[in-house]
Coordinates of C-alpha atoms and ligand atoms in Angstrom, one line a residue:
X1337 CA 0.0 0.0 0.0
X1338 CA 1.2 3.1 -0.8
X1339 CA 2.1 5.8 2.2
X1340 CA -0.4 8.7 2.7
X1341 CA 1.7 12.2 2.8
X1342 CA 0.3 14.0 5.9
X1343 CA -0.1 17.4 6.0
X1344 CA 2.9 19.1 6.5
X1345 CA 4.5 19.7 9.9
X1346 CA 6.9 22.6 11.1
X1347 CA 9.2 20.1 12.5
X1348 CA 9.1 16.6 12.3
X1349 CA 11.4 14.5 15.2
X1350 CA 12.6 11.4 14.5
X1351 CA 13.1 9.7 18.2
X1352 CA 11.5 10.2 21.9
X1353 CA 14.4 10.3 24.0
X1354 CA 16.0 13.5 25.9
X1355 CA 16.8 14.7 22.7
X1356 CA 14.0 14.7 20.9
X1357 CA 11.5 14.6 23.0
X1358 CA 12.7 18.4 25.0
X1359 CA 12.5 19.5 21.0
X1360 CA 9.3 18.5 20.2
X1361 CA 8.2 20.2 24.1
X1362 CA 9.9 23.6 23.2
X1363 CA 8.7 23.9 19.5
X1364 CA 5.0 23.4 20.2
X1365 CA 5.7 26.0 23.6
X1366 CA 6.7 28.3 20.9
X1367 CA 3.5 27.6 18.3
X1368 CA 5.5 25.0 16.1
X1369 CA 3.1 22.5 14.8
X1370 CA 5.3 18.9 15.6
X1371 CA 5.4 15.4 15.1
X1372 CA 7.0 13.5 17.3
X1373 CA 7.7 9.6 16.3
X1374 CA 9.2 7.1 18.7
X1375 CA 9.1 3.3 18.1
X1376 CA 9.7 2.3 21.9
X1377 CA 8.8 4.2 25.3
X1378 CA 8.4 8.3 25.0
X1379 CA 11.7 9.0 26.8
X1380 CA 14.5 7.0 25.3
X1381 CA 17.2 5.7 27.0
X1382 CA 17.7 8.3 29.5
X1383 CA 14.1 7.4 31.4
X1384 CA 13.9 3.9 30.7
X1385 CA 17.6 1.9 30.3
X1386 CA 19.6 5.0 31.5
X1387 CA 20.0 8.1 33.6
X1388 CA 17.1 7.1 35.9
X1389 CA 16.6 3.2 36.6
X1390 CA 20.7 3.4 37.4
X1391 CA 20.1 6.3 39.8
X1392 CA 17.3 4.1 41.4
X1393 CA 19.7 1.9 41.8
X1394 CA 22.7 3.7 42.9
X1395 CA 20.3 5.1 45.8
X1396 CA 19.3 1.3 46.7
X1397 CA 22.8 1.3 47.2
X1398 CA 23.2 3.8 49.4
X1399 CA 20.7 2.6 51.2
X1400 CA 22.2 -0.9 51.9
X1401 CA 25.6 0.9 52.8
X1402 CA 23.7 3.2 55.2
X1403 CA 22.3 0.0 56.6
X1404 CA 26.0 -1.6 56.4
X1405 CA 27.8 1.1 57.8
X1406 CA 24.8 2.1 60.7
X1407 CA 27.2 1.2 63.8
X1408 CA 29.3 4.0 62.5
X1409 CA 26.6 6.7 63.0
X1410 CA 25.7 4.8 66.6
X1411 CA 22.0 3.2 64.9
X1412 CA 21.7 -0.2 65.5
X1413 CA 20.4 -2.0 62.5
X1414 CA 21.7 -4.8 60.0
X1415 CA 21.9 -5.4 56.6
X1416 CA 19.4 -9.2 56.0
X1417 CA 20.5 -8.5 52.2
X1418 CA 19.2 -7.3 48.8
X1419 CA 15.8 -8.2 47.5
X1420 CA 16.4 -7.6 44.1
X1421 CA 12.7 -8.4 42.8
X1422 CA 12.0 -5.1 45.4
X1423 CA 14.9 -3.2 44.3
X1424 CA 13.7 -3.7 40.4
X1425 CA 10.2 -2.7 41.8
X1426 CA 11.1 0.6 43.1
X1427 CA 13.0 1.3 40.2
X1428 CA 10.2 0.6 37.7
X1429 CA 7.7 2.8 40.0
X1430 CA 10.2 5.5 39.6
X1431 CA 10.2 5.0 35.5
X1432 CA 6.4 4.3 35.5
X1433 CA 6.1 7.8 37.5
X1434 CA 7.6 9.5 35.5
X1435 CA 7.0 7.9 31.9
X1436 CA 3.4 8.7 32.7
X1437 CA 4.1 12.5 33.6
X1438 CA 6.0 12.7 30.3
X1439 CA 3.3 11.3 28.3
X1440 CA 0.8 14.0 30.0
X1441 CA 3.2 16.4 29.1
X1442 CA 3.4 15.7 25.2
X1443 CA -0.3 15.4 24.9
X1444 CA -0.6 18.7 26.9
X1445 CA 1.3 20.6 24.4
X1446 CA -0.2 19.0 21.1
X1447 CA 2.5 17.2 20.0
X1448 CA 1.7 14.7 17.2
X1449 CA 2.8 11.7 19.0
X1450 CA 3.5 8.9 16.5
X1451 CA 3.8 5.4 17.8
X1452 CA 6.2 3.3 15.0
X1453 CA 9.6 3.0 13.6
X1454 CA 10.3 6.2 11.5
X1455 CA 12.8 6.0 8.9
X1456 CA 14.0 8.8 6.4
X1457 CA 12.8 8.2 3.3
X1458 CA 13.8 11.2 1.7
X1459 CA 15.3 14.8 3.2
X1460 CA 12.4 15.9 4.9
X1461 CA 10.0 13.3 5.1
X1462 CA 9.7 10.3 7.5
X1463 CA 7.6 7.3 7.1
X1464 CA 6.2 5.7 9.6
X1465 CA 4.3 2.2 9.0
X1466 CA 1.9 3.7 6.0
X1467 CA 2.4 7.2 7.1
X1468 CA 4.7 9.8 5.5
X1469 CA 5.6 12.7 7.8
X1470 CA 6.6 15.7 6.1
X1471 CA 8.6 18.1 7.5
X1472 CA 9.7 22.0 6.6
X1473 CA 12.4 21.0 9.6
X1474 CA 13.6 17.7 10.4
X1475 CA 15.1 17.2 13.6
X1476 CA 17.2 13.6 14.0
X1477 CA 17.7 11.6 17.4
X1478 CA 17.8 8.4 17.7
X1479 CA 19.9 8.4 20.1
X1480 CA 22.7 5.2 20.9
X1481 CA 22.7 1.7 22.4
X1482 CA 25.8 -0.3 24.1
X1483 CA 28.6 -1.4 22.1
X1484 CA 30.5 -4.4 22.6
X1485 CA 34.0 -5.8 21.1
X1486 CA 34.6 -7.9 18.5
X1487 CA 33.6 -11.6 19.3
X1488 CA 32.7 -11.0 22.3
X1489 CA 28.7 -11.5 22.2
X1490 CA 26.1 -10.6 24.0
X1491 CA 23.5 -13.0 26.2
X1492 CA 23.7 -15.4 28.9
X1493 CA 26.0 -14.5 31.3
X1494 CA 27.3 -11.7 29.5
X1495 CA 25.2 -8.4 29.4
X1496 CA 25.4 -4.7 29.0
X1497 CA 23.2 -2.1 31.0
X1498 CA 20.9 -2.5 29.6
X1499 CA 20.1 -6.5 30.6
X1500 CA 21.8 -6.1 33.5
X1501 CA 19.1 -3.2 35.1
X1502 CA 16.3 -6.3 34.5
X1503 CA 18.7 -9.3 36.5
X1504 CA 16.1 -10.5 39.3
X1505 CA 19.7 -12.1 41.7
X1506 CA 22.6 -10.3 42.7
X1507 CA 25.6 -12.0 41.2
X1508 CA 27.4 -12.8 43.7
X1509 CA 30.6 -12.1 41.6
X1510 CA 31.0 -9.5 38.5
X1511 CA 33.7 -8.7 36.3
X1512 CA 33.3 -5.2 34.8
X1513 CA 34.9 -4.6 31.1
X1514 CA 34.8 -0.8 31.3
X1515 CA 36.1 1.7 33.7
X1516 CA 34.5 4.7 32.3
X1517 CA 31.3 5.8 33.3
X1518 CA 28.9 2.9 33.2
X1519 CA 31.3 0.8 34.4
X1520 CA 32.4 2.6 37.6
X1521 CA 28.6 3.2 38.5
X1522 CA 27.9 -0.3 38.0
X1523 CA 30.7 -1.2 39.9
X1524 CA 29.8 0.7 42.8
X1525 CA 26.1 -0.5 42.9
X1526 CA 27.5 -4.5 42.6
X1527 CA 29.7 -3.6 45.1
X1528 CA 27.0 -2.0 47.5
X1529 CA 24.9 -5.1 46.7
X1530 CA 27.6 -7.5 48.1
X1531 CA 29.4 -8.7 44.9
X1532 CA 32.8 -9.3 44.8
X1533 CA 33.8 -7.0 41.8
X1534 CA 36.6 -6.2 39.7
X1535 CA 36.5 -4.0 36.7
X1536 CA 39.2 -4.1 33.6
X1537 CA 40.0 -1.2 32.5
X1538 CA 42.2 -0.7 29.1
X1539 CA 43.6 2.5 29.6
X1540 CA 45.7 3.6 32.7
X1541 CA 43.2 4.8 34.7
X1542 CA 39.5 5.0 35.3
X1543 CA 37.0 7.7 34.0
X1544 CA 40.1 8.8 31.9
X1545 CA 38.1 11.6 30.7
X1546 CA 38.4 13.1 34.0
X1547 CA 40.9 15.6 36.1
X1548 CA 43.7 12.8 37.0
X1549 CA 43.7 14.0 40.2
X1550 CA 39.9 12.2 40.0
X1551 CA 40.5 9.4 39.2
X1552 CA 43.6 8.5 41.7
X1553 CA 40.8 9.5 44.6
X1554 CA 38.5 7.1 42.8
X1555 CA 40.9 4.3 42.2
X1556 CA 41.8 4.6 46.3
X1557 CA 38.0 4.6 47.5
X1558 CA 37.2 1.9 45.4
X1559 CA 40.2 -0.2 46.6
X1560 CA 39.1 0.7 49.8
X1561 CA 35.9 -0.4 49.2
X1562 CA 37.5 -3.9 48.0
X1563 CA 36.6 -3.1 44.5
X1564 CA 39.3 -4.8 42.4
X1565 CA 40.9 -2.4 39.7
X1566 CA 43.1 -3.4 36.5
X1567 CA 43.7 -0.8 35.0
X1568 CA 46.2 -0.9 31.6
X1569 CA 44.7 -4.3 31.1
X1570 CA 43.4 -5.2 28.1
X1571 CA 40.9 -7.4 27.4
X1572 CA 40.9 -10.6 25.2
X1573 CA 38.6 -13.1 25.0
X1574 CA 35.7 -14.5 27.5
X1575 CA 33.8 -17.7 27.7
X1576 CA 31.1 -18.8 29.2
X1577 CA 29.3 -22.2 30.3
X1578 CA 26.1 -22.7 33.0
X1579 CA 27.8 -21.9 36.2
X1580 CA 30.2 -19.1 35.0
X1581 CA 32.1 -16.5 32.6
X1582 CA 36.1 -16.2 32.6
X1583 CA 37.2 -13.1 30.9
X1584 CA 41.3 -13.5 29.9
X1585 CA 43.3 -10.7 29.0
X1586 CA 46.0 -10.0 26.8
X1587 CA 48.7 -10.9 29.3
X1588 CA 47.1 -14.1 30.0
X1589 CA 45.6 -13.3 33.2
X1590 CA 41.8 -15.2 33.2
X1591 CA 39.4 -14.0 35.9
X1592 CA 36.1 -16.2 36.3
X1593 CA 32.9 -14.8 37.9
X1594 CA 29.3 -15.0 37.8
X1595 CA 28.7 -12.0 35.6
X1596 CA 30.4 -9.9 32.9
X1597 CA 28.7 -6.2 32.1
X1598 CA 30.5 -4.9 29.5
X1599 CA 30.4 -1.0 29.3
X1600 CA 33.2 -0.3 26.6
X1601 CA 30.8 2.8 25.0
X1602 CA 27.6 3.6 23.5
X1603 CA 27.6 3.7 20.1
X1604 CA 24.8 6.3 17.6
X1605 CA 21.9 4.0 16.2
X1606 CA 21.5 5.4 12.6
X1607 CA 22.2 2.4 10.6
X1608 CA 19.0 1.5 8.3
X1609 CA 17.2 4.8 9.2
X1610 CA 17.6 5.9 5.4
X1611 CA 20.1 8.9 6.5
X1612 CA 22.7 8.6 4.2
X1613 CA 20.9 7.8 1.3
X1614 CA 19.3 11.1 2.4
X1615 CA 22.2 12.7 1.5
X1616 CA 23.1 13.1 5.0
X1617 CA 27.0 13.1 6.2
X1618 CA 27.6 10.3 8.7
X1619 CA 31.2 9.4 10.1
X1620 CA 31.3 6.3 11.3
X1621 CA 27.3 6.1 12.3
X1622 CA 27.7 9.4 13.8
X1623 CA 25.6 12.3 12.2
X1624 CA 27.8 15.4 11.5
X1625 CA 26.7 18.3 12.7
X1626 CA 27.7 22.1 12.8
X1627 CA 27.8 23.9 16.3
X1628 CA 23.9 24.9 15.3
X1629 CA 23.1 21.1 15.1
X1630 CA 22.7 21.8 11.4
X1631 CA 24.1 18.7 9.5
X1632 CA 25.0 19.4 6.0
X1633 CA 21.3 18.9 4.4
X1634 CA 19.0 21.9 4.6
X1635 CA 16.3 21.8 7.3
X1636 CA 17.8 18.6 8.5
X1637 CA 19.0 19.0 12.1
X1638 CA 20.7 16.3 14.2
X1639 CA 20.7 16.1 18.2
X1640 CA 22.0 13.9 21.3
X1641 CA 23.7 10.7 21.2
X1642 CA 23.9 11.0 17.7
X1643 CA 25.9 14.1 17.4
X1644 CA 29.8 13.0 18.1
X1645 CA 30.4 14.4 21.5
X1646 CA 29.2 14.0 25.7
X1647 CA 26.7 11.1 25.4
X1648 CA 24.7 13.1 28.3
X1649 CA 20.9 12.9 28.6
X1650 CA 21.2 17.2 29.6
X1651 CA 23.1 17.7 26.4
X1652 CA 20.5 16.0 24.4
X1653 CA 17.1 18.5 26.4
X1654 CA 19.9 21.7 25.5
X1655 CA 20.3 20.9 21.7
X1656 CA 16.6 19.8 21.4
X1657 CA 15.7 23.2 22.5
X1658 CA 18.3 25.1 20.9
X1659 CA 17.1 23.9 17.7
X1660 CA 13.6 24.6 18.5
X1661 CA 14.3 27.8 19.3
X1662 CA 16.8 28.3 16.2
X1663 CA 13.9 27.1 13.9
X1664 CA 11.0 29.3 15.8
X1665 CA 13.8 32.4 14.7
X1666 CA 15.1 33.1 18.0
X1667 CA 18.8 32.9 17.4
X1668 CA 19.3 31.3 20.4
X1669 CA 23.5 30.8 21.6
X1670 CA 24.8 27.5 20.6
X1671 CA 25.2 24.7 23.3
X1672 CA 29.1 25.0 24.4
X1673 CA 30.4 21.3 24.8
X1674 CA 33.4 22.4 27.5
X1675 CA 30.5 24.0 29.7
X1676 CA 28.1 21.0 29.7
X1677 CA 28.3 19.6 33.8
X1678 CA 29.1 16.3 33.5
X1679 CA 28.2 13.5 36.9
X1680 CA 29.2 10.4 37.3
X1681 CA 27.2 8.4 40.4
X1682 CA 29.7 6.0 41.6
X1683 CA 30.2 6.2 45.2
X1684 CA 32.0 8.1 46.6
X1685 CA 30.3 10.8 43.4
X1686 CA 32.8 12.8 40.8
X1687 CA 31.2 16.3 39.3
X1688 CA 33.2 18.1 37.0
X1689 CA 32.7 21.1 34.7
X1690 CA 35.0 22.7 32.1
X1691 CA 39.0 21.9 31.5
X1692 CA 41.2 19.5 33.6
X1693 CA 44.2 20.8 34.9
X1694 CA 46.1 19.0 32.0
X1695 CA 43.8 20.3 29.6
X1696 CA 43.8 23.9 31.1
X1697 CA 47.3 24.2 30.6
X1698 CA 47.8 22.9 27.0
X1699 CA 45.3 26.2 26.4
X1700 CA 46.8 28.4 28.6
X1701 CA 50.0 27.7 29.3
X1702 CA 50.6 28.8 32.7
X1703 CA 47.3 27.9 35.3
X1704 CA 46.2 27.9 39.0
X1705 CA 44.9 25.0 40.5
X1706 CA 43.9 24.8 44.1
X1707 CA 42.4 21.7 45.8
X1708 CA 40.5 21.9 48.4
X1709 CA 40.1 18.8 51.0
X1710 CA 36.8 17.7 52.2
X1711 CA 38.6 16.9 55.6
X1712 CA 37.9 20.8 56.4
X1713 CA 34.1 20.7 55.5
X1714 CA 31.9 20.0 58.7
X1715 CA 28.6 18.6 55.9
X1716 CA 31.2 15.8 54.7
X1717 CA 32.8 14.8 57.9
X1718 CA 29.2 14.4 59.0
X1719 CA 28.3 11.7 56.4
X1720 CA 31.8 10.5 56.8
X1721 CA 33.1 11.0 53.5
X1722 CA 36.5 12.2 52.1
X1723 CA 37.1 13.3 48.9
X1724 CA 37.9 17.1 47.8
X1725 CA 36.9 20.1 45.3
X1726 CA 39.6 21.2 42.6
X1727 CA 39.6 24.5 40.9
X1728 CA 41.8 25.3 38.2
X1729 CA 42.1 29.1 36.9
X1730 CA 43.9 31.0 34.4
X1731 CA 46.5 32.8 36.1
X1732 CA 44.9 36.5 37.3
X1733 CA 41.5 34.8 35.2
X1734 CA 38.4 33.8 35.0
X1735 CA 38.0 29.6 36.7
X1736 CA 38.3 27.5 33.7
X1737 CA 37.8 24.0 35.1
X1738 CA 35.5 23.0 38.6
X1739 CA 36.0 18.8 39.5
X1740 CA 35.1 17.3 42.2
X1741 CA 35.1 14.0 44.5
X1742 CA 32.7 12.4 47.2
X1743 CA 29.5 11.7 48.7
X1744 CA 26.6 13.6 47.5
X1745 CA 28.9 16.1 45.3
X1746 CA 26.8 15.9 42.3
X1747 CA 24.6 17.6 43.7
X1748 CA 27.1 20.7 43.8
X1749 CA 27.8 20.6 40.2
X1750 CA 24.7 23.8 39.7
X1751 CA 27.1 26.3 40.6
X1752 CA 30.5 25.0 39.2
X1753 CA 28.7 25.3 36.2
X1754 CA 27.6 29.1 36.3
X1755 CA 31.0 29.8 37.6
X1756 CA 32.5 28.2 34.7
X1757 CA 29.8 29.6 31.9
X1758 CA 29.5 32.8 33.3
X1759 CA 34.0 32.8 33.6
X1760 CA 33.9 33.7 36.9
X1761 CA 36.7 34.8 38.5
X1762 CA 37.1 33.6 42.3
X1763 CA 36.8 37.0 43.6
X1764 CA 33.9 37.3 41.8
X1765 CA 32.4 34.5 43.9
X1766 CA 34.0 35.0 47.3
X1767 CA 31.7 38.1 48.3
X1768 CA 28.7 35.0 48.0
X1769 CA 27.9 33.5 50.9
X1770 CA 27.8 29.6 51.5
X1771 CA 25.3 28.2 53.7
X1772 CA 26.7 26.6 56.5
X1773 CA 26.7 23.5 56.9
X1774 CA 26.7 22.0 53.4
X1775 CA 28.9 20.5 51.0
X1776 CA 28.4 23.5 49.3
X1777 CA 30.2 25.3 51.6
X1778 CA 34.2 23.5 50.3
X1779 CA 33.1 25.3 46.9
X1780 CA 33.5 28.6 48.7
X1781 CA 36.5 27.9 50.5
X1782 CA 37.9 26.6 47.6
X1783 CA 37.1 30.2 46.0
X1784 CA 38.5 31.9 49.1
X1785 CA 41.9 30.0 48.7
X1786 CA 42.0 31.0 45.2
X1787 CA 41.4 34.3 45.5
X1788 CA 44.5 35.0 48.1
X1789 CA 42.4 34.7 51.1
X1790 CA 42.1 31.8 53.0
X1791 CA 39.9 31.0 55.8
X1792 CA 39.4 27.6 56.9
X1793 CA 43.0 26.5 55.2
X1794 CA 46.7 27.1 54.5
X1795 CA 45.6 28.3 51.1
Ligands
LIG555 P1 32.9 5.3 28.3 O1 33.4 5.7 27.0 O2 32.7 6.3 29.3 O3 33.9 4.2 28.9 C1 34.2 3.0 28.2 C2 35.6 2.5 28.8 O4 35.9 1.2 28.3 C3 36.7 3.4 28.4 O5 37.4 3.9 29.6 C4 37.6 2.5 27.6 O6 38.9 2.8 27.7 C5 37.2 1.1 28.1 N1 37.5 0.1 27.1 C6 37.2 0.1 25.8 N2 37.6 -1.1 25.2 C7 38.2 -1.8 26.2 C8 38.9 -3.1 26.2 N3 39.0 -3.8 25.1 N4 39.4 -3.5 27.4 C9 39.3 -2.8 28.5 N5 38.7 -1.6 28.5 C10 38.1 -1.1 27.4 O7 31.6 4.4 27.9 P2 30.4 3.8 28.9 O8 30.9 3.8 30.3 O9 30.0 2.6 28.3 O10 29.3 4.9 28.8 C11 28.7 5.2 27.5 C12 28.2 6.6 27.5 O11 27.1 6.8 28.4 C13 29.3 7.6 27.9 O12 29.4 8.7 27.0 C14 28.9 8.1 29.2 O13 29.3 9.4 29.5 C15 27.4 8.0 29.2 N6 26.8 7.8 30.5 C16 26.8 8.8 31.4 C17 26.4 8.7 32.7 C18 26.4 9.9 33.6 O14 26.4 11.0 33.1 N7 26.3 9.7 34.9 C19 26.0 7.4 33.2 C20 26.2 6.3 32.2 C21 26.6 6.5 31.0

């Protein structure tokens, strides 16, 4: 049967996730008439295999180390174990909370919410089942899904994030292939749950991408924490049979446990979707795009996961509404990658904005860099964690990089980032008062130290 053309849309978005779906929101906020097609769940990966059911479980961690570690805080209580059916319950009534809000929300705005698998069929139109979607803008995000190595396959014993946020048992051992970001949060949440863990990690250190300084404090509190780290290792091959996996490595090592979660990168999902028979330029199943999301065909704008770059959920909302707002005429700034606050929710938690030291001083030459430790900050000694807050600054300039180590510091990333998008200078901060006591608070003595005058250290 032949497809119908619809009417013509303003913009039509191909994918539901963070990306697409905070596009389709802003466009019909600003009188845009949208379509919005997903083939899954409204919400992508981010709400549904993602950012939020690994939170869920990263807090049902840190409630079974509260319960762990109670005797430290003088409560009297045990740890019986983890009932993982429950834990997987609480996280689906988090994602069923929310997916529901979501869907409210789209139907609220009159977004055309198509339900099937879209596919380009030419540059502005996208058919969907025996509908053609036509588009004076076309916005793409389809977002990414877990890669794995060659010949090493997926299933049984050996799973990505994705399988592994379904398991209904704890394994009660788990080798991670992965110390970047996945891989250190699932680490941490195995860990909590009573696995013995170990993660492989090819380069020479863990969440490389971060301040070096970072990742020593996170390869000491996860040894602490009896995590097992292998860091420069290299993986090589892994087999599997009913009771077990055994992962070896290039030097010869083999390490046998109950699981494997592999979390060696996402990878864009644009094969079969009709894009470069559209004319579109893709590198490597990545979408090319210009700093105004524009890839090289007119009208056709690419966002999120797609876009070679931060795989973050928060970039994906920023470029769906900065192409919203670029198509609705508002000439809205571009989304600037270095200032994009980036989380990672391991325990203890690493929050980081802007330039590494390393990375600050092959742009500037000559930096400051002042670290300031958590020992000092009353908040942090009352949860009982360690960790510290590292500024680095252009010498007599604006702060150029904010990271960040320890319980709960996430949660301080809100102002790193104004400080580093609005280049701040520390003086321009110290005359802002911290509330006392928070975590907050080592962000303003970390300002204070910077700027010459010291108050709670030796500066
Ligand atoms: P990643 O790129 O952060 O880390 C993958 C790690 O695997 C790298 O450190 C890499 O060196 C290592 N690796 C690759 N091949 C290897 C091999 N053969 N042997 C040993 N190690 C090997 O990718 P990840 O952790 O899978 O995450 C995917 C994306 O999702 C990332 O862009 C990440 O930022 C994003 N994400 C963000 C979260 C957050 O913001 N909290 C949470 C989870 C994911």
């Amino acid at each position: 049967m032949p497809a119908t053309a619809d009417t013509t849309h303003d913009v039509v978005v191909l994918g539901g996730g963070s990306g697409g779906y905070a596009c389709a929101l802003r466009a019909a906020e600003l009188g845009l008439s949208v379509a919005l097609v997903e083939k899954d769940r409204l919400g992508g990966t981010c709400l549904h295999q993602g950012c939020i059911p690994t939170k869920a479980f990263l807090h049902a961690a840190e409630v079974a180390d509260a319960a762990r570690e109670s005797a430290a805080f003088g409560v009297r209580a045990s740890l019986d174990g983890i009932d993982m059916p429950g834990v997987l319950a609480y996280k689906d009534g988090v994602v069923a909370r929310l997916h529901k809000g979501l869907q409210g929300l789209v139907a609220s705005r009159k977004v055309d919410y198509v339900e099937g698998e879209g596919r380009l069929v030419g540059p502005r139109t996208v058919r969907v089942g025996d509908r053609d979607l036509v588009g004076r803008h076309v916005v793409l995000a389809t977002g990414s899904s877990a890669r794995t190595l060659p010949g090493l396959e997926i299933g049984g014993r050996v799973v990505t994030s994705e399988q592994a946020l379904t398991l209904s048992e704890v394994p009660s051992s788990v080798v991670v292939l992965g110390g970047g970001v996945i891989g250190v949060e699932f680490a941490s949440v195995y860990r909590s749950f009573g696995a013995e863990v170990t993660v492989i990690e090819a380069l020479p250190r863990l969440v490389a991408a971060e301040d070096e300084a970072v990742s020593k404090a996170l390869d000491r509190a996860f040894r602490k924490r009896k995590i097992g780290v292998r860091t420069g290792a290299r993986f090589a091959s892994a087999t599997q049979d009913d009771t077990s996996v055994t992962v070896t490595l290039e030097d010869g090592t083999a390490l046998t446990a109950d699981l494997l979660l592999v979390a060696v990168g996402r990878g864009p999902v644009t094969a079969g979707l009709g894009y470069e028979e559209a004319g579109i330029a893709v590198d490597r199943g990545y979408v090319l795009a210009d700093e105004r999301c524009r890839t090289n065909v007119e009208g056709v704008y690419a966002v999120g996961d797609i876009v070679p770059g931060l795989q973050l959920a928060h970039r994906g909302f920023a470029q769906g509404i900065f192409v919203a707002e670029d198509i609705a005429g508002l000439d809205p700034p571009p989304v600037v990658e270095a200032g994009i606050p980036r989380v990672t929710y391991c325990d203890p938690e690493i929050a980081s904005v802007g330039l590494t030291e390393e990375q600050a001083r092959e742009a500037y030459g000559e930096v400051e860099a002042f670290e300031y430790n958590l020992g000092g900050n009353g908040k942090s000694q009352i949860l009982r964690t360690s960790g510290f807050v590292k500024l680095v600054r252009r010498v007599d300039g604006p702060v150029v990089g904010v990271h960040m180590i320890g319980a709960r510091m996430g949660e301080q990333v809100g102002e790193a980032q104004l400080v580093y998008n609005w280049e701040a200078y520390p003086e321009d901060v110290t005359p802002l008062i911290h509330a006392h006591p928070t975590q907050n608070e080592a962000l303003g003595e970390a300002f204070l130290a910077l700027a010459g005058k010291p108050l709670h250290t030796h500066g």
